[in-house]
PDB file of C-alpha atoms and ligand atoms in Angstrom:
ATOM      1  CA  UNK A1108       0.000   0.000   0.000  1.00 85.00           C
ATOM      2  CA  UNK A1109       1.432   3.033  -1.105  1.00 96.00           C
ATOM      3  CA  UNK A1110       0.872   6.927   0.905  1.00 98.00           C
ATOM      4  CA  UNK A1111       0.449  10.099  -1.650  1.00 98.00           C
ATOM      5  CA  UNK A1112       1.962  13.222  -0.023  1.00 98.00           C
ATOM      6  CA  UNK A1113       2.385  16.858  -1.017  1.00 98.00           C
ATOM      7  CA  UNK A1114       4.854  19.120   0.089  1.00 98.00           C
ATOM      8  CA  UNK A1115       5.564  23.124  -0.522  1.00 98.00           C
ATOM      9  CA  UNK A1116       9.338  23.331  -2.212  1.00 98.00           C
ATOM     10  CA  UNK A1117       9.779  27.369  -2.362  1.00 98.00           C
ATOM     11  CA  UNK A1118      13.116  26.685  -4.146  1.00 97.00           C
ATOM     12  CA  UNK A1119      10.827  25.822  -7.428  1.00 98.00           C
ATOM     13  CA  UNK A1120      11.600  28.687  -9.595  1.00 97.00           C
ATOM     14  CA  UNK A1121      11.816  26.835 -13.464  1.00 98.00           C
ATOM     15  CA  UNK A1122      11.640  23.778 -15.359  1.00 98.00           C
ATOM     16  CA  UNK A1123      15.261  23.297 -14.275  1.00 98.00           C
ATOM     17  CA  UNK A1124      14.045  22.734 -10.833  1.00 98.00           C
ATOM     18  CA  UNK A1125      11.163  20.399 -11.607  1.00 98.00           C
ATOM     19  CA  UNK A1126      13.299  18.064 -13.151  1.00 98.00           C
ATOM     20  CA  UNK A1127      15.858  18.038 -11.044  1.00 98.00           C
ATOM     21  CA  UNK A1128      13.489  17.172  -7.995  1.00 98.00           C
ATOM     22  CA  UNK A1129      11.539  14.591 -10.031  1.00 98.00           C
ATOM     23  CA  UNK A1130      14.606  12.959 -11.516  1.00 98.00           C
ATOM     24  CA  UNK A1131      16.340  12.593  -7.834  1.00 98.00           C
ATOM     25  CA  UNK A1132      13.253  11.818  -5.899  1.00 98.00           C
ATOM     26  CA  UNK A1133      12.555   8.730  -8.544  1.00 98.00           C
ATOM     27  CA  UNK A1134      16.163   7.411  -7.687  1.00 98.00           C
ATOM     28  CA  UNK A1135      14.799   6.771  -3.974  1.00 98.00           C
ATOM     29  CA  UNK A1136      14.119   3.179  -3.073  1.00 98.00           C
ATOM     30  CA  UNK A1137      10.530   2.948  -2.676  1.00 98.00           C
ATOM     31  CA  UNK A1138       9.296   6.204  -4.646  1.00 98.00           C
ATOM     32  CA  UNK A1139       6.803   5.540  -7.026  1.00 98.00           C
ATOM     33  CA  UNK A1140       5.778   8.112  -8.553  1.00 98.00           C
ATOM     34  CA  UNK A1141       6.718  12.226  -8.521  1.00 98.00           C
ATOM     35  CA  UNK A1142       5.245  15.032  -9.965  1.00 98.00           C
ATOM     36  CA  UNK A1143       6.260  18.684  -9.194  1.00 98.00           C
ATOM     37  CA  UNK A1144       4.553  21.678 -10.110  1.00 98.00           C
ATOM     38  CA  UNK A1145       6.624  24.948 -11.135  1.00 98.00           C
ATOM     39  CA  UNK A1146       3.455  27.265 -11.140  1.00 98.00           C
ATOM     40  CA  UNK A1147       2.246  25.461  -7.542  1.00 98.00           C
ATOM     41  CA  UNK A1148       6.011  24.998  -6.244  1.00 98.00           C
ATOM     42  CA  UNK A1149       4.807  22.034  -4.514  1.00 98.00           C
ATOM     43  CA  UNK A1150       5.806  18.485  -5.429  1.00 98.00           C
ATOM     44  CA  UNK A1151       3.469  15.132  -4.787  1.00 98.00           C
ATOM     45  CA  UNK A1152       5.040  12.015  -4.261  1.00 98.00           C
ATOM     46  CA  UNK A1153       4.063   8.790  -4.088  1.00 98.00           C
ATOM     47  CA  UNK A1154       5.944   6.273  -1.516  1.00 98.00           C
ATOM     48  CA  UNK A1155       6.192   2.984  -0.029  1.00 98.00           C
ATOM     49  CA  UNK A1156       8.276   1.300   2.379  1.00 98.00           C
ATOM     50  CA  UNK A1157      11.507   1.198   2.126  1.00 98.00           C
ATOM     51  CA  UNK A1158      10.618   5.362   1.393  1.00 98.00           C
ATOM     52  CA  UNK A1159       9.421   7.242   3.846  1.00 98.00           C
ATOM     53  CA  UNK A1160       8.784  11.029   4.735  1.00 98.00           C
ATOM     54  CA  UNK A1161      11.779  11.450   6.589  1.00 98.00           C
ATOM     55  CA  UNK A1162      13.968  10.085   3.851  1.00 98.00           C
ATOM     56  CA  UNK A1163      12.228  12.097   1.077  1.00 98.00           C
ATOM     57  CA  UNK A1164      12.291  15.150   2.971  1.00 98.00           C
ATOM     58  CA  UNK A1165      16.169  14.744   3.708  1.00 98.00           C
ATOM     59  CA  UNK A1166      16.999  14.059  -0.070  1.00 98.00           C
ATOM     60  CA  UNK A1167      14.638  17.360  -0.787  1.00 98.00           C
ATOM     61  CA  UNK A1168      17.565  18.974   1.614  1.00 98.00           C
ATOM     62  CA  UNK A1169      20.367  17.522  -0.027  1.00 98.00           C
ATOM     63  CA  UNK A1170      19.234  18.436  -3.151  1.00 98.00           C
ATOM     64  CA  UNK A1171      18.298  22.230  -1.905  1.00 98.00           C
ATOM     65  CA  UNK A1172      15.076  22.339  -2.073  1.00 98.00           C
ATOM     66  CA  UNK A1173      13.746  21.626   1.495  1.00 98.00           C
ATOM     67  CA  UNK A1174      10.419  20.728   1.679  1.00 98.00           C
ATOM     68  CA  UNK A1175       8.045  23.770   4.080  1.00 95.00           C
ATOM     69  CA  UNK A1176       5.454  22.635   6.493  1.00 75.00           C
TER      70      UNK A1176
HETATM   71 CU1   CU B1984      14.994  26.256 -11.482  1.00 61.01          CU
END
């Protein structure tokens, strides 16, 4: 059973951006799907186990662009 979350990512400022956070999160063990929005600057992913909120939120630091809220 997968979980669907959404998270803000201020850092979203182009296309650059978008595909740099869906072509990292993908890499994640577990991530199924990602789609982030440049007009929304939020990204949804879609997880299971071995993935988890903690680990996608710590790549979205790595990466610079930390997840808000
Ligand atoms: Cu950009």
């Amino acid at each position: 059973m997968s979980t669907k979350v959404t998270y803000s990512i201020p850092n979203i400022h182009c296309g650059h951006c978008v595909h740099t956070i869906q072509s990292e999160l993908i890499e994640l063990a577990g991530v199924k799907s990602v789609k982030a929005d440049q007009m929304l600057r939020n990204a949804t992913i879609e997880f299971e186990a071995p993935a988890d909120e903690d680990k996608i939120k710590a790549l979205l630091v790595s990466i610079e662009y930390p997840a808000v809220g």
